[in-house]
Amino acid sequence: KTTSILCSLPVRRSSVVLAKFTATWLIMGAGFLFATAVVVLSPLSKFPLGEFLKVREILLALGLTSLGFAFVLPFIIRFGVTGLIIGLVVAQLFGVLFFASALIFGRENNVLRSALRAVIEGLRSLFHRDATPGYLAVLAAAVIVINAASFLVARALYLRREL
């Protein structure tokens, strides 16, 4: 119902998608600020604030969060909350597939386990690199490219959505 009312306004559908992505980024920023406030105000915090507010950590936090949103948001924009449920079911099916492949192929010769290890090692290398200007520029570019691709997919899906 909301979508049909929203699309009856004199606004292009791509503007609606852009507004949803902008709202998502504002929510991510607010979440990061909230997490920072918890670290600052908590007497039990083990993270010094100086470590938490480095450019690399901010880019990694926003980049990894936006990566999650980049995969989920096109489904939500196209199918609504049903899209979120579909995405969660697909994630569960991948979990079952990983588990079944581990049972069938064993732990050492498992192709999916090797792929998962490659992802884990890639993430480790992101967290353990020096914050050189080139690294930060590549990291920022990766965040922009991931979100731009997600926006283009979401816009294409939303343009095809029937009201």
mmCIF file with all atom_site columns, C-alpha atoms in Angstrom:
data_model
loop_
_atom_site.group_PDB
_atom_site.id
_atom_site.type_symbol
_atom_site.label_atom_id
_atom_site.label_alt_id
_atom_site.label_comp_id
_atom_site.label_asym_id
_atom_site.label_entity_id
_atom_site.label_seq_id
_atom_site.pdbx_PDB_ins_code
_atom_site.Cartn_x
_atom_site.Cartn_y
_atom_site.Cartn_z
_atom_site.occupancy
_atom_site.B_iso_or_equiv
_atom_site.pdbx_formal_charge
_atom_site.auth_seq_id
_atom_site.auth_comp_id
_atom_site.auth_asym_id
_atom_site.auth_atom_id
_atom_site.pdbx_PDB_model_num
ATOM 1   C CA . LYS A 1 1   ? 0.000  0.000   0.000   1.00 0.00 ? 1   LYS A CA 1
ATOM 2   C CA . THR A 1 2   ? 2.750  2.417   0.909   1.00 0.00 ? 2   THR A CA 1
ATOM 3   C CA . THR A 1 3   ? 4.600  1.740   -2.327  1.00 0.00 ? 3   THR A CA 1
ATOM 4   C CA . SER A 1 4   ? 1.578  2.492   -4.474  1.00 0.00 ? 4   SER A CA 1
ATOM 5   C CA . ILE A 1 5   ? 0.991  5.760   -2.604  1.00 0.00 ? 5   ILE A CA 1
ATOM 6   C CA . LEU A 1 6   ? 4.676  6.637   -2.812  1.00 0.00 ? 6   LEU A CA 1
ATOM 7   C CA . CYS A 1 7   ? 4.805  5.927   -6.535  1.00 0.00 ? 7   CYS A CA 1
ATOM 8   C CA . SER A 1 8   ? 1.700  8.028   -7.154  1.00 0.00 ? 8   SER A CA 1
ATOM 9   C CA . LEU A 1 9   ? 3.682  11.110  -6.113  1.00 0.00 ? 9   LEU A CA 1
ATOM 10  C CA . PRO A 1 10  ? 5.433  13.134  -8.818  1.00 0.00 ? 10  PRO A CA 1
ATOM 11  C CA . VAL A 1 11  ? 8.791  11.490  -8.036  1.00 0.00 ? 11  VAL A CA 1
ATOM 12  C CA . ARG A 1 12  ? 10.838 9.153   -10.198 1.00 0.00 ? 12  ARG A CA 1
ATOM 13  C CA . ARG A 1 13  ? 11.242 5.612   -8.929  1.00 0.00 ? 13  ARG A CA 1
ATOM 14  C CA . SER A 1 14  ? 15.013 5.986   -8.998  1.00 0.00 ? 14  SER A CA 1
ATOM 15  C CA . SER A 1 15  ? 14.626 8.908   -6.567  1.00 0.00 ? 15  SER A CA 1
ATOM 16  C CA . VAL A 1 16  ? 12.655 6.641   -4.233  1.00 0.00 ? 16  VAL A CA 1
ATOM 17  C CA . VAL A 1 17  ? 15.453 4.059   -4.342  1.00 0.00 ? 17  VAL A CA 1
ATOM 18  C CA . LEU A 1 18  ? 18.069 6.760   -3.766  1.00 0.00 ? 18  LEU A CA 1
ATOM 19  C CA . ALA A 1 19  ? 16.099 8.020   -0.753  1.00 0.00 ? 19  ALA A CA 1
ATOM 20  C CA . LYS A 1 20  ? 15.978 4.506   0.690   1.00 0.00 ? 20  LYS A CA 1
ATOM 21  C CA . PHE A 1 21  ? 19.729 4.071   0.223   1.00 0.00 ? 21  PHE A CA 1
ATOM 22  C CA . THR A 1 22  ? 20.357 7.492   1.783   1.00 0.00 ? 22  THR A CA 1
ATOM 23  C CA . ALA A 1 23  ? 18.196 6.577   4.759   1.00 0.00 ? 23  ALA A CA 1
ATOM 24  C CA . THR A 1 24  ? 20.110 3.321   5.113   1.00 0.00 ? 24  THR A CA 1
ATOM 25  C CA . TRP A 1 25  ? 23.427 5.195   5.180   1.00 0.00 ? 25  TRP A CA 1
ATOM 26  C CA . LEU A 1 26  ? 22.058 7.611   7.771   1.00 0.00 ? 26  LEU A CA 1
ATOM 27  C CA . ILE A 1 27  ? 20.988 4.645   9.911   1.00 0.00 ? 27  ILE A CA 1
ATOM 28  C CA . MET A 1 28  ? 24.446 3.064   9.520   1.00 0.00 ? 28  MET A CA 1
ATOM 29  C CA . GLY A 1 29  ? 26.085 6.330   10.572  1.00 0.00 ? 29  GLY A CA 1
ATOM 30  C CA . ALA A 1 30  ? 23.772 6.643   13.565  1.00 0.00 ? 30  ALA A CA 1
ATOM 31  C CA . GLY A 1 31  ? 24.574 3.060   14.546  1.00 0.00 ? 31  GLY A CA 1
ATOM 32  C CA . PHE A 1 32  ? 28.282 3.790   14.359  1.00 0.00 ? 32  PHE A CA 1
ATOM 33  C CA . LEU A 1 33  ? 27.839 6.919   16.489  1.00 0.00 ? 33  LEU A CA 1
ATOM 34  C CA . PHE A 1 34  ? 25.803 4.913   19.011  1.00 0.00 ? 34  PHE A CA 1
ATOM 35  C CA . ALA A 1 35  ? 28.489 2.216   19.184  1.00 0.00 ? 35  ALA A CA 1
ATOM 36  C CA . THR A 1 36  ? 31.121 4.915   19.674  1.00 0.00 ? 36  THR A CA 1
ATOM 37  C CA . ALA A 1 37  ? 29.075 6.456   22.490  1.00 0.00 ? 37  ALA A CA 1
ATOM 38  C CA . VAL A 1 38  ? 28.776 3.047   24.177  1.00 0.00 ? 38  VAL A CA 1
ATOM 39  C CA . VAL A 1 39  ? 32.552 2.593   23.980  1.00 0.00 ? 39  VAL A CA 1
ATOM 40  C CA . VAL A 1 40  ? 33.165 6.064   25.402  1.00 0.00 ? 40  VAL A CA 1
ATOM 41  C CA . LEU A 1 41  ? 30.604 5.850   28.199  1.00 0.00 ? 41  LEU A CA 1
ATOM 42  C CA . SER A 1 42  ? 31.059 2.236   29.279  1.00 0.00 ? 42  SER A CA 1
ATOM 43  C CA . PRO A 1 43  ? 33.422 1.807   32.216  1.00 0.00 ? 43  PRO A CA 1
ATOM 44  C CA . LEU A 1 44  ? 33.972 -1.825  31.187  1.00 0.00 ? 44  LEU A CA 1
ATOM 45  C CA . SER A 1 45  ? 35.065 -0.986  27.652  1.00 0.00 ? 45  SER A CA 1
ATOM 46  C CA . LYS A 1 46  ? 38.282 -2.671  26.577  1.00 0.00 ? 46  LYS A CA 1
ATOM 47  C CA . PHE A 1 47  ? 38.699 -0.517  23.463  1.00 0.00 ? 47  PHE A CA 1
ATOM 48  C CA . PRO A 1 48  ? 40.499 2.799   23.765  1.00 0.00 ? 48  PRO A CA 1
ATOM 49  C CA . LEU A 1 49  ? 38.635 5.530   21.904  1.00 0.00 ? 49  LEU A CA 1
ATOM 50  C CA . GLY A 1 50  ? 41.730 6.428   19.865  1.00 0.00 ? 50  GLY A CA 1
ATOM 51  C CA . GLU A 1 51  ? 41.792 2.931   18.371  1.00 0.00 ? 51  GLU A CA 1
ATOM 52  C CA . PHE A 1 52  ? 38.095 3.067   17.572  1.00 0.00 ? 52  PHE A CA 1
ATOM 53  C CA . LEU A 1 53  ? 38.115 6.373   15.697  1.00 0.00 ? 53  LEU A CA 1
ATOM 54  C CA . LYS A 1 54  ? 40.895 5.767   13.198  1.00 0.00 ? 54  LYS A CA 1
ATOM 55  C CA . VAL A 1 55  ? 40.039 6.275   9.530   1.00 0.00 ? 55  VAL A CA 1
ATOM 56  C CA . ARG A 1 56  ? 40.728 2.630   8.694   1.00 0.00 ? 56  ARG A CA 1
ATOM 57  C CA . GLU A 1 57  ? 38.391 1.350   11.433  1.00 0.00 ? 57  GLU A CA 1
ATOM 58  C CA . ILE A 1 58  ? 35.626 3.761   10.434  1.00 0.00 ? 58  ILE A CA 1
ATOM 59  C CA . LEU A 1 59  ? 35.917 2.767   6.756   1.00 0.00 ? 59  LEU A CA 1
ATOM 60  C CA . LEU A 1 60  ? 36.000 -0.936  7.616   1.00 0.00 ? 60  LEU A CA 1
ATOM 61  C CA . ALA A 1 61  ? 32.993 -0.667  9.926   1.00 0.00 ? 61  ALA A CA 1
ATOM 62  C CA . LEU A 1 62  ? 30.935 1.278   7.401   1.00 0.00 ? 62  LEU A CA 1
ATOM 63  C CA . GLY A 1 63  ? 32.234 -0.857  4.529   1.00 0.00 ? 63  GLY A CA 1
ATOM 64  C CA . LEU A 1 64  ? 31.341 -4.186  6.121   1.00 0.00 ? 64  LEU A CA 1
ATOM 65  C CA . THR A 1 65  ? 27.980 -2.881  7.308   1.00 0.00 ? 65  THR A CA 1
ATOM 66  C CA . SER A 1 66  ? 27.211 -1.471  3.877   1.00 0.00 ? 66  SER A CA 1
ATOM 67  C CA . LEU A 1 67  ? 28.252 -4.793  2.338   1.00 0.00 ? 67  LEU A CA 1
ATOM 68  C CA . GLY A 1 68  ? 25.533 -6.505  4.343   1.00 0.00 ? 68  GLY A CA 1
ATOM 69  C CA . PHE A 1 69  ? 23.000 -3.869  3.364   1.00 0.00 ? 69  PHE A CA 1
ATOM 70  C CA . ALA A 1 70  ? 24.145 -3.990  -0.263  1.00 0.00 ? 70  ALA A CA 1
ATOM 71  C CA . PHE A 1 71  ? 23.147 -7.649  -0.479  1.00 0.00 ? 71  PHE A CA 1
ATOM 72  C CA . VAL A 1 72  ? 19.861 -7.322  1.404   1.00 0.00 ? 72  VAL A CA 1
ATOM 73  C CA . LEU A 1 73  ? 18.514 -3.932  0.339   1.00 0.00 ? 73  LEU A CA 1
ATOM 74  C CA . PRO A 1 74  ? 17.692 -4.761  -3.312  1.00 0.00 ? 74  PRO A CA 1
ATOM 75  C CA . PHE A 1 75  ? 15.525 -7.664  -2.120  1.00 0.00 ? 75  PHE A CA 1
ATOM 76  C CA . ILE A 1 76  ? 13.792 -5.466  0.441   1.00 0.00 ? 76  ILE A CA 1
ATOM 77  C CA . ILE A 1 77  ? 13.194 -2.708  -2.100  1.00 0.00 ? 77  ILE A CA 1
ATOM 78  C CA . ARG A 1 78  ? 11.820 -5.132  -4.688  1.00 0.00 ? 78  ARG A CA 1
ATOM 79  C CA . PHE A 1 79  ? 9.818  -7.516  -2.478  1.00 0.00 ? 79  PHE A CA 1
ATOM 80  C CA . GLY A 1 80  ? 9.359  -5.604  0.789   1.00 0.00 ? 80  GLY A CA 1
ATOM 81  C CA . VAL A 1 81  ? 9.679  -7.479  4.054   1.00 0.00 ? 81  VAL A CA 1
ATOM 82  C CA . THR A 1 82  ? 9.032  -10.692 2.131   1.00 0.00 ? 82  THR A CA 1
ATOM 83  C CA . GLY A 1 83  ? 12.336 -10.019 0.355   1.00 0.00 ? 83  GLY A CA 1
ATOM 84  C CA . LEU A 1 84  ? 14.104 -9.882  3.703   1.00 0.00 ? 84  LEU A CA 1
ATOM 85  C CA . ILE A 1 85  ? 12.571 -13.213 4.682   1.00 0.00 ? 85  ILE A CA 1
ATOM 86  C CA . ILE A 1 86  ? 13.557 -14.700 1.313   1.00 0.00 ? 86  ILE A CA 1
ATOM 87  C CA . GLY A 1 87  ? 17.124 -13.474 1.849   1.00 0.00 ? 87  GLY A CA 1
ATOM 88  C CA . LEU A 1 88  ? 17.223 -15.021 5.319   1.00 0.00 ? 88  LEU A CA 1
ATOM 89  C CA . VAL A 1 89  ? 15.876 -18.337 3.998   1.00 0.00 ? 89  VAL A CA 1
ATOM 90  C CA . VAL A 1 90  ? 18.517 -18.340 1.248   1.00 0.00 ? 90  VAL A CA 1
ATOM 91  C CA . ALA A 1 91  ? 21.201 -17.671 3.884   1.00 0.00 ? 91  ALA A CA 1
ATOM 92  C CA . GLN A 1 92  ? 19.871 -20.606 5.919   1.00 0.00 ? 92  GLN A CA 1
ATOM 93  C CA . LEU A 1 93  ? 19.969 -22.832 2.831   1.00 0.00 ? 93  LEU A CA 1
ATOM 94  C CA . PHE A 1 94  ? 23.612 -21.876 2.285   1.00 0.00 ? 94  PHE A CA 1
ATOM 95  C CA . GLY A 1 95  ? 24.284 -22.810 5.913   1.00 0.00 ? 95  GLY A CA 1
ATOM 96  C CA . VAL A 1 96  ? 22.678 -26.211 5.391   1.00 0.00 ? 96  VAL A CA 1
ATOM 97  C CA . LEU A 1 97  ? 24.689 -26.620 2.176   1.00 0.00 ? 97  LEU A CA 1
ATOM 98  C CA . PHE A 1 98  ? 27.934 -25.859 4.035   1.00 0.00 ? 98  PHE A CA 1
ATOM 99  C CA . PHE A 1 99  ? 27.011 -28.330 6.765   1.00 0.00 ? 99  PHE A CA 1
ATOM 100 C CA . ALA A 1 100 ? 25.980 -31.084 4.336   1.00 0.00 ? 100 ALA A CA 1
ATOM 101 C CA . SER A 1 101 ? 29.123 -30.624 2.241   1.00 0.00 ? 101 SER A CA 1
ATOM 102 C CA . ALA A 1 102 ? 31.230 -30.928 5.396   1.00 0.00 ? 102 ALA A CA 1
ATOM 103 C CA . LEU A 1 103 ? 29.492 -34.206 6.226   1.00 0.00 ? 103 LEU A CA 1
ATOM 104 C CA . ILE A 1 104 ? 29.789 -35.581 2.685   1.00 0.00 ? 104 ILE A CA 1
ATOM 105 C CA . PHE A 1 105 ? 33.287 -34.465 1.700   1.00 0.00 ? 105 PHE A CA 1
ATOM 106 C CA . GLY A 1 106 ? 34.922 -34.316 5.108   1.00 0.00 ? 106 GLY A CA 1
ATOM 107 C CA . ARG A 1 107 ? 36.609 -31.361 6.704   1.00 0.00 ? 107 ARG A CA 1
ATOM 108 C CA . GLU A 1 108 ? 39.840 -31.252 4.732   1.00 0.00 ? 108 GLU A CA 1
ATOM 109 C CA . ASN A 1 109 ? 38.715 -31.752 1.118   1.00 0.00 ? 109 ASN A CA 1
ATOM 110 C CA . ASN A 1 110 ? 35.669 -29.515 1.313   1.00 0.00 ? 110 ASN A CA 1
ATOM 111 C CA . VAL A 1 111 ? 35.469 -26.943 -1.502  1.00 0.00 ? 111 VAL A CA 1
ATOM 112 C CA . LEU A 1 112 ? 32.981 -24.732 0.370   1.00 0.00 ? 112 LEU A CA 1
ATOM 113 C CA . ARG A 1 113 ? 35.181 -24.775 3.450   1.00 0.00 ? 113 ARG A CA 1
ATOM 114 C CA . SER A 1 114 ? 38.115 -23.650 1.323   1.00 0.00 ? 114 SER A CA 1
ATOM 115 C CA . ALA A 1 115 ? 36.014 -20.809 -0.094  1.00 0.00 ? 115 ALA A CA 1
ATOM 116 C CA . LEU A 1 116 ? 34.948 -19.772 3.392   1.00 0.00 ? 116 LEU A CA 1
ATOM 117 C CA . ARG A 1 117 ? 38.580 -19.857 4.544   1.00 0.00 ? 117 ARG A CA 1
ATOM 118 C CA . ALA A 1 118 ? 39.537 -17.609 1.630   1.00 0.00 ? 118 ALA A CA 1
ATOM 119 C CA . VAL A 1 119 ? 36.881 -15.088 2.679   1.00 0.00 ? 119 VAL A CA 1
ATOM 120 C CA . ILE A 1 120 ? 38.067 -15.211 6.300   1.00 0.00 ? 120 ILE A CA 1
ATOM 121 C CA . GLU A 1 121 ? 41.694 -14.701 5.258   1.00 0.00 ? 121 GLU A CA 1
ATOM 122 C CA . GLY A 1 122 ? 40.654 -11.815 3.019   1.00 0.00 ? 122 GLY A CA 1
ATOM 123 C CA . LEU A 1 123 ? 38.872 -10.147 5.924   1.00 0.00 ? 123 LEU A CA 1
ATOM 124 C CA . ARG A 1 124 ? 41.891 -10.723 8.175   1.00 0.00 ? 124 ARG A CA 1
ATOM 125 C CA . SER A 1 125 ? 44.132 -9.036  5.641   1.00 0.00 ? 125 SER A CA 1
ATOM 126 C CA . LEU A 1 126 ? 41.757 -6.050  5.616   1.00 0.00 ? 126 LEU A CA 1
ATOM 127 C CA . PHE A 1 127 ? 42.060 -5.676  9.374   1.00 0.00 ? 127 PHE A CA 1
ATOM 128 C CA . HIS A 1 128 ? 45.818 -6.133  9.596   1.00 0.00 ? 128 HIS A CA 1
ATOM 129 C CA . ARG A 1 129 ? 47.095 -3.800  6.896   1.00 0.00 ? 129 ARG A CA 1
ATOM 130 C CA . ASP A 1 130 ? 48.741 -0.482  7.547   1.00 0.00 ? 130 ASP A CA 1
ATOM 131 C CA . ALA A 1 131 ? 46.479 2.484   6.912   1.00 0.00 ? 131 ALA A CA 1
ATOM 132 C CA . THR A 1 132 ? 48.422 3.930   3.993   1.00 0.00 ? 132 THR A CA 1
ATOM 133 C CA . PRO A 1 133 ? 46.685 6.525   1.811   1.00 0.00 ? 133 PRO A CA 1
ATOM 134 C CA . GLY A 1 134 ? 46.564 4.063   -1.098  1.00 0.00 ? 134 GLY A CA 1
ATOM 135 C CA . TYR A 1 135 ? 44.955 1.380   1.058   1.00 0.00 ? 135 TYR A CA 1
ATOM 136 C CA . LEU A 1 136 ? 42.378 3.822   2.395   1.00 0.00 ? 136 LEU A CA 1
ATOM 137 C CA . ALA A 1 137 ? 41.587 5.055   -1.115  1.00 0.00 ? 137 ALA A CA 1
ATOM 138 C CA . VAL A 1 138 ? 41.100 1.493   -2.385  1.00 0.00 ? 138 VAL A CA 1
ATOM 139 C CA . LEU A 1 139 ? 38.937 0.681   0.641   1.00 0.00 ? 139 LEU A CA 1
ATOM 140 C CA . ALA A 1 140 ? 36.786 3.780   0.097   1.00 0.00 ? 140 ALA A CA 1
ATOM 141 C CA . ALA A 1 141 ? 36.521 2.989   -3.616  1.00 0.00 ? 141 ALA A CA 1
ATOM 142 C CA . ALA A 1 142 ? 35.439 -0.582  -2.819  1.00 0.00 ? 142 ALA A CA 1
ATOM 143 C CA . VAL A 1 143 ? 32.699 0.699   -0.510  1.00 0.00 ? 143 VAL A CA 1
ATOM 144 C CA . ILE A 1 144 ? 31.500 3.109   -3.202  1.00 0.00 ? 144 ILE A CA 1
ATOM 145 C CA . VAL A 1 145 ? 31.555 0.460   -5.954  1.00 0.00 ? 145 VAL A CA 1
ATOM 146 C CA . ILE A 1 146 ? 29.682 -2.096  -3.824  1.00 0.00 ? 146 ILE A CA 1
ATOM 147 C CA . ASN A 1 147 ? 26.992 0.420   -2.934  1.00 0.00 ? 147 ASN A CA 1
ATOM 148 C CA . ALA A 1 148 ? 26.736 1.767   -6.487  1.00 0.00 ? 148 ALA A CA 1
ATOM 149 C CA . ALA A 1 149 ? 26.252 -1.761  -7.848  1.00 0.00 ? 149 ALA A CA 1
ATOM 150 C CA . SER A 1 150 ? 23.646 -2.478  -5.183  1.00 0.00 ? 150 SER A CA 1
ATOM 151 C CA . PHE A 1 151 ? 21.861 0.780   -6.015  1.00 0.00 ? 151 PHE A CA 1
ATOM 152 C CA . LEU A 1 152 ? 21.795 -0.041  -9.728  1.00 0.00 ? 152 LEU A CA 1
ATOM 153 C CA . VAL A 1 153 ? 20.420 -3.530  -9.055  1.00 0.00 ? 153 VAL A CA 1
ATOM 154 C CA . ALA A 1 154 ? 17.814 -2.176  -6.623  1.00 0.00 ? 154 ALA A CA 1
ATOM 155 C CA . ARG A 1 155 ? 16.782 0.545   -9.065  1.00 0.00 ? 155 ARG A CA 1
ATOM 156 C CA . ALA A 1 156 ? 16.408 -1.962  -11.902 1.00 0.00 ? 156 ALA A CA 1
ATOM 157 C CA . LEU A 1 157 ? 14.321 -4.245  -9.668  1.00 0.00 ? 157 LEU A CA 1
ATOM 158 C CA . TYR A 1 158 ? 12.176 -1.378  -8.403  1.00 0.00 ? 158 TYR A CA 1
ATOM 159 C CA . LEU A 1 159 ? 11.495 -0.105  -11.915 1.00 0.00 ? 159 LEU A CA 1
ATOM 160 C CA . ARG A 1 160 ? 10.056 -3.519  -12.772 1.00 0.00 ? 160 ARG A CA 1
ATOM 161 C CA . ARG A 1 161 ? 7.949  -3.703  -9.615  1.00 0.00 ? 161 ARG A CA 1
ATOM 162 C CA . GLU A 1 162 ? 4.213  -3.785  -10.218 1.00 0.00 ? 162 GLU A CA 1
ATOM 163 C CA . LEU A 1 163 ? 2.024  -1.703  -7.962  1.00 0.00 ? 163 LEU A CA 1
#
